[in-house]
Amino acid sequence: MHRSDGLVQRRVANNNSNGGTGNNQDSDGGGGGGGAGVDHDGGEPTSLNGDYDASKDTRFTLMEEVLLLGLKDKEGYTSFWNDCISTGLRGCILIELALRDKIELEKVVGRRRSLLLRKVVLKSAELTGDTLLDEALKHIRDTETPETLQNWVDYLSGETWNPMKLRYQLKNVRERLAKNLVEKGVLTTEKQNFFLFDMTTHPLINSTLKNKLIRKVQEALLAKWVNDPHRMDRRTLALILLSHSSDVLENAFISLSDDDYEVAMRRVRELLELDMEAEAQRHSNGNEIMWGVFAALIKSN
């Protein structure tokens, strides 16, 4: 995937129906824990269209949504050339924990510090029931001295030179996420032979749910665009920016006309060019960890 001014450029050829741009060669080896998504206020699990839905197979975490956008439908794996999705999925985990009111940034008195330099503190130690979220939550809970937001993005991704911190790396994230989507009836599991080795793949079997996810992203940037990030549903805003940071956002735009594609990408650019520090201060109910993760991922790309 090619980037221009921090944005992906549209491919001329379509790799596959809603083909993916993730990377199956995670630094940690793969995918993460499942569980219900939450609405933008961190409340009840929501369906893809934002409404509460008791049907378990239509409830997704941010991590699952990003992975689903990245997976090639028929092949069942993410692109081998994407080196961004690993960090992007860890950003999803931190934002999901924050939206569920499990973690927050330390309070500051006097001179304001950068979001990335503020420490992540535990707000609630109650487990979520999602294996990936709970693993990350336990790491944060068991850390004797609170760590900064930037450090947690690095630690969960395994991007650290400190060997004592490598134990915080989340392993096999993509594979674990894919298995959760299999349990929810979205993917299936197959074995494919790649010349010298066999690889487990997870082809799409429920295109309806993936198409709903794609429409959600498209509508947020087109028909339902509000031109103010604080009026957007926070989960949808997070999904758009996390998908971009993970190099999978373009997969949601394959079906768009050229004109709609240009409009959608221009609006993504507007979101990327926001001053994340200022946006975190704009709204009393703004999620500081969300804005901080955005800043960290944009900085790393």
Short mmCIF file of C-alpha atoms in Angstrom, two decimals:
data_model
loop_
_atom_site.label_atom_id
_atom_site.label_comp_id
_atom_site.label_asym_id
_atom_site.label_seq_id
_atom_site.Cartn_x
_atom_site.Cartn_y
_atom_site.Cartn_z
CA MET A 1 0.00 0.00 0.00
CA HIS A 2 1.29 3.42 -0.92
CA ARG A 3 0.86 6.55 1.17
CA SER A 4 0.60 10.17 0.13
CA ASP A 5 0.56 12.92 2.77
CA GLY A 6 -0.18 10.32 5.42
CA LEU A 7 -3.07 8.82 3.44
CA VAL A 8 -3.36 5.65 1.46
CA GLN A 9 -3.68 6.02 -2.30
CA ARG A 10 -6.46 4.09 -3.99
CA ARG A 11 -5.39 0.96 -5.78
CA VAL A 12 -6.25 0.59 -9.44
CA ALA A 13 -6.73 -3.15 -9.12
CA ASN A 14 -8.95 -4.81 -6.55
CA ASN A 15 -7.06 -7.59 -4.76
CA ASN A 16 -10.26 -9.31 -3.75
CA SER A 17 -13.81 -8.53 -2.79
CA ASN A 18 -13.17 -6.13 0.10
CA GLY A 19 -9.64 -7.46 0.14
CA GLY A 20 -7.40 -6.77 3.12
CA THR A 21 -4.21 -4.94 3.75
CA GLY A 22 -3.16 -6.34 7.09
CA ASN A 23 -0.05 -8.40 7.75
CA ASN A 24 -0.19 -11.98 8.94
CA GLN A 25 3.39 -11.76 10.15
CA ASP A 26 2.73 -9.94 13.42
CA SER A 27 5.74 -9.22 15.58
CA ASP A 28 3.68 -11.14 18.13
CA GLY A 29 2.41 -13.74 15.71
CA GLY A 30 -1.25 -12.88 15.26
CA GLY A 31 -4.80 -11.81 16.49
CA GLY A 32 -6.62 -11.21 19.96
CA GLY A 33 -9.51 -11.85 22.30
CA GLY A 34 -13.13 -11.37 21.39
CA GLY A 35 -16.07 -10.05 23.29
CA ALA A 36 -18.83 -7.53 22.94
CA GLY A 37 -18.26 -4.07 21.61
CA VAL A 38 -19.40 -1.00 23.55
CA ASP A 39 -21.18 2.14 22.53
CA HIS A 40 -19.45 5.51 22.38
CA ASP A 41 -20.12 6.13 26.04
CA GLY A 42 -18.66 2.81 27.12
CA GLY A 43 -22.05 1.27 27.93
CA GLU A 44 -23.97 -1.66 26.49
CA PRO A 45 -22.52 -3.74 23.68
CA THR A 46 -23.63 -2.46 20.29
CA SER A 47 -24.24 -3.87 16.85
CA LEU A 48 -22.50 -2.61 13.73
CA ASN A 49 -25.12 0.07 13.17
CA GLY A 50 -24.62 1.47 16.67
CA ASP A 51 -27.83 0.09 18.21
CA TYR A 52 -27.90 -2.43 21.01
CA ASP A 53 -28.22 -5.91 19.62
CA ALA A 54 -28.65 -9.02 21.76
CA SER A 55 -27.43 -11.19 18.89
CA LYS A 56 -23.96 -12.23 20.00
CA ASP A 57 -22.54 -12.77 16.53
CA THR A 58 -23.05 -9.13 15.53
CA ARG A 59 -21.16 -7.57 18.43
CA PHE A 60 -17.53 -6.71 17.83
CA THR A 61 -14.64 -5.08 19.60
CA LEU A 62 -12.62 -2.39 17.83
CA MET A 63 -9.85 -4.96 17.36
CA GLU A 64 -12.20 -7.37 15.61
CA GLU A 65 -13.59 -4.65 13.36
CA VAL A 66 -10.12 -3.53 12.26
CA LEU A 67 -9.03 -7.12 11.62
CA LEU A 68 -12.21 -7.84 9.68
CA LEU A 69 -11.53 -4.88 7.41
CA GLY A 70 -7.98 -6.13 6.90
CA LEU A 71 -8.71 -9.76 6.07
CA LYS A 72 -8.84 -10.88 2.46
CA ASP A 73 -12.30 -12.39 2.09
CA LYS A 74 -11.45 -15.56 0.16
CA GLU A 75 -7.85 -16.08 1.24
CA GLY A 76 -8.58 -15.56 4.94
CA TYR A 77 -5.39 -13.74 5.89
CA THR A 78 -4.04 -10.21 5.90
CA SER A 79 -1.51 -8.78 3.50
CA PHE A 80 2.08 -9.85 4.09
CA TRP A 81 3.26 -6.31 3.28
CA ASN A 82 1.42 -4.46 6.02
CA ASP A 83 3.71 -3.60 8.93
CA CYS A 84 1.23 -1.22 10.62
CA ILE A 85 -1.63 -3.43 11.74
CA SER A 86 0.26 -4.91 14.69
CA THR A 87 0.61 -1.55 16.45
CA GLY A 88 -2.84 -0.47 15.31
CA LEU A 89 -4.49 -3.43 17.01
CA ARG A 90 -2.72 -2.60 20.30
CA GLY A 91 -4.07 0.93 19.98
CA CYS A 92 -7.53 -0.60 19.60
CA ILE A 93 -7.07 -2.48 22.87
CA LEU A 94 -6.12 0.62 24.84
CA ILE A 95 -9.01 2.64 23.44
CA GLU A 96 -11.47 -0.21 24.04
CA LEU A 97 -10.35 -0.39 27.68
CA ALA A 98 -10.79 3.37 28.02
CA LEU A 99 -14.26 3.31 26.43
CA ARG A 100 -15.22 0.62 28.94
CA ASP A 101 -14.05 2.86 31.81
CA LYS A 102 -11.22 0.51 32.82
CA ILE A 103 -8.28 2.91 32.40
CA GLU A 104 -7.64 6.64 32.16
CA LEU A 105 -4.75 9.08 32.10
CA GLU A 106 -3.42 10.48 35.35
CA LYS A 107 -4.81 13.84 36.39
CA VAL A 108 -2.49 16.80 35.92
CA VAL A 109 -2.23 19.88 38.08
CA GLY A 110 -0.76 23.11 36.82
CA ARG A 111 1.27 22.92 33.65
CA ARG A 112 -0.33 20.52 31.17
CA ARG A 113 1.80 17.63 29.91
CA SER A 114 1.58 15.91 26.56
CA LEU A 115 -0.98 13.10 26.41
CA LEU A 116 1.74 10.64 25.47
CA LEU A 117 3.82 11.54 28.52
CA ARG A 118 1.00 11.14 31.02
CA LYS A 119 0.72 7.85 32.85
CA VAL A 120 -2.05 5.32 32.39
CA VAL A 121 -3.82 4.52 35.65
CA LEU A 122 -6.37 1.88 36.53
CA LYS A 123 -9.95 3.05 36.85
CA SER A 124 -11.56 -0.36 37.39
CA ALA A 125 -9.85 -3.74 37.82
CA GLU A 126 -13.05 -5.68 37.08
CA LEU A 127 -12.40 -8.02 34.17
CA THR A 128 -14.27 -7.55 30.90
CA GLY A 129 -14.61 -11.19 29.88
CA ASP A 130 -12.57 -10.51 26.75
CA THR A 131 -9.26 -12.39 26.89
CA LEU A 132 -7.15 -9.78 25.12
CA LEU A 133 -8.62 -6.85 27.02
CA ASP A 134 -8.23 -8.66 30.33
CA GLU A 135 -4.63 -9.60 29.57
CA ALA A 136 -3.76 -5.97 28.88
CA LEU A 137 -5.74 -4.85 31.91
CA LYS A 138 -3.82 -7.23 34.17
CA HIS A 139 -0.51 -5.92 32.85
CA ILE A 140 -1.56 -2.36 33.67
CA ARG A 141 -2.89 -3.41 37.09
CA ASP A 142 0.23 -5.37 38.03
CA THR A 143 2.72 -2.66 37.04
CA GLU A 144 4.24 -1.29 40.25
CA THR A 145 5.03 2.13 38.80
CA PRO A 146 2.46 3.48 36.30
CA GLU A 147 3.77 3.80 32.74
CA THR A 148 3.09 6.48 30.15
CA LEU A 149 0.60 6.03 27.34
CA GLN A 150 3.40 5.99 24.77
CA ASN A 151 5.16 3.25 26.74
CA TRP A 152 2.03 1.08 26.82
CA VAL A 153 1.59 1.39 23.05
CA ASP A 154 5.20 0.23 22.68
CA TYR A 155 5.09 -2.47 25.37
CA LEU A 156 1.92 -4.17 24.11
CA SER A 157 3.42 -4.20 20.60
CA GLY A 158 6.78 -5.55 21.78
CA GLU A 159 8.49 -2.38 20.51
CA THR A 160 10.85 -1.85 23.43
CA TRP A 161 14.57 -2.19 24.06
CA ASN A 162 13.98 -2.99 27.73
CA PRO A 163 14.04 -6.81 28.12
CA MET A 164 12.18 -6.50 31.43
CA LYS A 165 9.20 -5.04 29.58
CA LEU A 166 8.92 -7.72 26.91
CA ARG A 167 6.59 -9.70 29.17
CA TYR A 168 3.92 -7.10 28.44
CA GLN A 169 3.83 -7.92 24.74
CA LEU A 170 0.49 -9.36 23.64
CA LYS A 171 1.10 -12.52 21.61
CA ASN A 172 -0.81 -14.05 18.67
CA VAL A 173 -3.23 -11.16 18.56
CA ARG A 174 -4.48 -11.65 15.01
CA GLU A 175 -4.96 -15.38 15.31
CA ARG A 176 -6.86 -14.98 18.58
CA LEU A 177 -9.08 -12.29 17.07
CA ALA A 178 -9.75 -14.45 14.02
CA LYS A 179 -10.78 -17.36 16.23
CA ASN A 180 -13.26 -15.11 18.02
CA LEU A 181 -14.73 -14.11 14.67
CA VAL A 182 -14.99 -17.80 13.79
CA GLU A 183 -16.97 -18.34 17.00
CA LYS A 184 -19.26 -15.46 16.03
CA GLY A 185 -20.00 -17.05 12.68
CA VAL A 186 -18.19 -14.46 10.56
CA LEU A 187 -15.13 -16.47 9.51
CA THR A 188 -14.24 -20.13 9.13
CA THR A 189 -10.93 -21.96 9.59
CA GLU A 190 -8.93 -23.66 6.85
CA LYS A 191 -5.39 -24.92 6.27
CA GLN A 192 -3.53 -23.68 3.19
CA ASN A 193 -0.22 -24.89 1.85
CA PHE A 194 2.32 -22.18 1.02
CA PHE A 195 5.03 -24.22 -0.68
CA LEU A 196 7.27 -24.96 2.33
CA PHE A 197 4.75 -24.59 5.15
CA ASP A 198 1.09 -24.88 6.04
CA MET A 199 -0.76 -21.84 7.38
CA THR A 200 -4.07 -21.57 9.18
CA THR A 201 -6.37 -19.15 7.36
CA HIS A 202 -9.80 -17.73 8.16
CA PRO A 203 -11.90 -17.02 5.05
CA LEU A 204 -15.03 -14.91 5.29
CA ILE A 205 -18.34 -16.80 5.41
CA ASN A 206 -20.71 -14.00 6.47
CA SER A 207 -20.36 -11.19 3.96
CA THR A 208 -23.49 -9.48 5.29
CA LEU A 209 -21.81 -8.52 8.56
CA LYS A 210 -18.65 -7.32 6.86
CA ASN A 211 -20.70 -5.26 4.41
CA LYS A 212 -22.52 -3.65 7.35
CA LEU A 213 -19.16 -2.72 8.83
CA ILE A 214 -18.03 -1.22 5.53
CA ARG A 215 -21.26 0.76 5.19
CA LYS A 216 -20.85 2.08 8.72
CA VAL A 217 -17.45 3.51 7.85
CA GLN A 218 -18.63 4.90 4.50
CA GLU A 219 -21.74 6.55 5.95
CA ALA A 220 -19.79 8.17 8.77
CA LEU A 221 -17.59 9.92 6.20
CA LEU A 222 -20.28 10.62 3.60
CA ALA A 223 -24.04 10.64 4.31
CA LYS A 224 -23.70 11.07 8.09
CA TRP A 225 -20.65 13.34 8.12
CA VAL A 226 -21.02 16.00 10.86
CA ASN A 227 -17.77 17.96 10.40
CA ASP A 228 -17.03 17.84 14.13
CA PRO A 229 -15.24 14.87 15.71
CA HIS A 230 -16.92 15.52 19.05
CA ARG A 231 -20.35 15.00 17.47
CA MET A 232 -19.29 11.68 15.96
CA ASP A 233 -19.89 8.40 17.72
CA ARG A 234 -16.61 7.79 19.53
CA ARG A 235 -16.37 4.13 18.51
CA THR A 236 -16.88 5.04 14.85
CA LEU A 237 -14.33 7.84 15.04
CA ALA A 238 -11.87 5.46 16.66
CA LEU A 239 -12.58 2.78 14.04
CA ILE A 240 -11.84 5.18 11.18
CA LEU A 241 -8.54 6.46 12.58
CA LEU A 242 -7.40 3.08 13.87
CA SER A 243 -8.19 1.48 10.51
CA HIS A 244 -6.15 4.14 8.78
CA SER A 245 -3.23 3.63 11.18
CA SER A 246 -3.49 -0.11 10.54
CA ASP A 247 -3.42 0.39 6.75
CA VAL A 248 -6.80 -1.25 6.22
CA LEU A 249 -9.13 1.74 5.81
CA GLU A 250 -8.94 1.72 2.02
CA ASN A 251 -10.66 -1.67 2.01
CA ALA A 252 -13.86 0.08 3.13
CA PHE A 253 -13.71 2.37 0.09
CA ILE A 254 -13.35 -0.15 -2.75
CA SER A 255 -17.03 0.04 -3.70
CA LEU A 256 -17.16 3.87 -3.71
CA SER A 257 -17.35 5.95 -6.86
CA ASP A 258 -14.30 8.07 -7.60
CA ASP A 259 -16.09 11.22 -6.42
CA ASP A 260 -17.23 9.67 -3.13
CA TYR A 261 -13.78 8.20 -2.62
CA GLU A 262 -12.17 11.62 -2.92
CA VAL A 263 -14.67 13.14 -0.48
CA ALA A 264 -14.16 10.34 2.05
CA MET A 265 -10.38 10.58 1.88
CA ARG A 266 -10.46 14.35 2.20
CA ARG A 267 -12.49 13.99 5.39
CA VAL A 268 -10.12 11.36 6.73
CA ARG A 269 -7.31 13.83 6.07
CA GLU A 270 -9.19 16.46 8.06
CA LEU A 271 -9.39 14.07 11.01
CA LEU A 272 -5.70 13.17 10.75
CA GLU A 273 -4.71 16.83 10.72
CA LEU A 274 -6.50 17.58 13.98
CA ASP A 275 -4.43 18.73 16.94
CA MET A 276 -5.05 15.71 19.15
CA GLU A 277 -3.84 17.52 22.28
CA ALA A 278 -6.29 20.36 21.67
CA GLU A 279 -9.16 18.00 20.87
CA ALA A 280 -8.62 16.16 24.15
CA GLN A 281 -9.12 19.47 25.99
CA ARG A 282 -12.11 20.63 23.95
CA HIS A 283 -14.76 18.42 25.49
CA SER A 284 -15.22 17.66 29.18
CA ASN A 285 -16.36 14.14 28.28
CA GLY A 286 -13.59 13.61 25.75
CA ASN A 287 -11.63 10.42 26.14
CA GLU A 288 -8.01 11.50 26.61
CA ILE A 289 -6.60 8.02 26.04
CA MET A 290 -8.40 7.85 22.70
CA TRP A 291 -6.87 11.13 21.50
CA GLY A 292 -3.47 10.13 22.90
CA VAL A 293 -3.50 6.80 21.04
CA PHE A 294 -4.45 8.64 17.83
CA ALA A 295 -1.43 10.90 18.34
CA ALA A 296 0.89 7.97 19.04
CA LEU A 297 -0.19 5.99 15.97
CA ILE A 298 -0.02 8.98 13.62
CA LYS A 299 3.45 9.73 14.97
CA SER A 300 4.59 6.15 14.35
CA ASN A 301 3.35 5.98 10.73
#
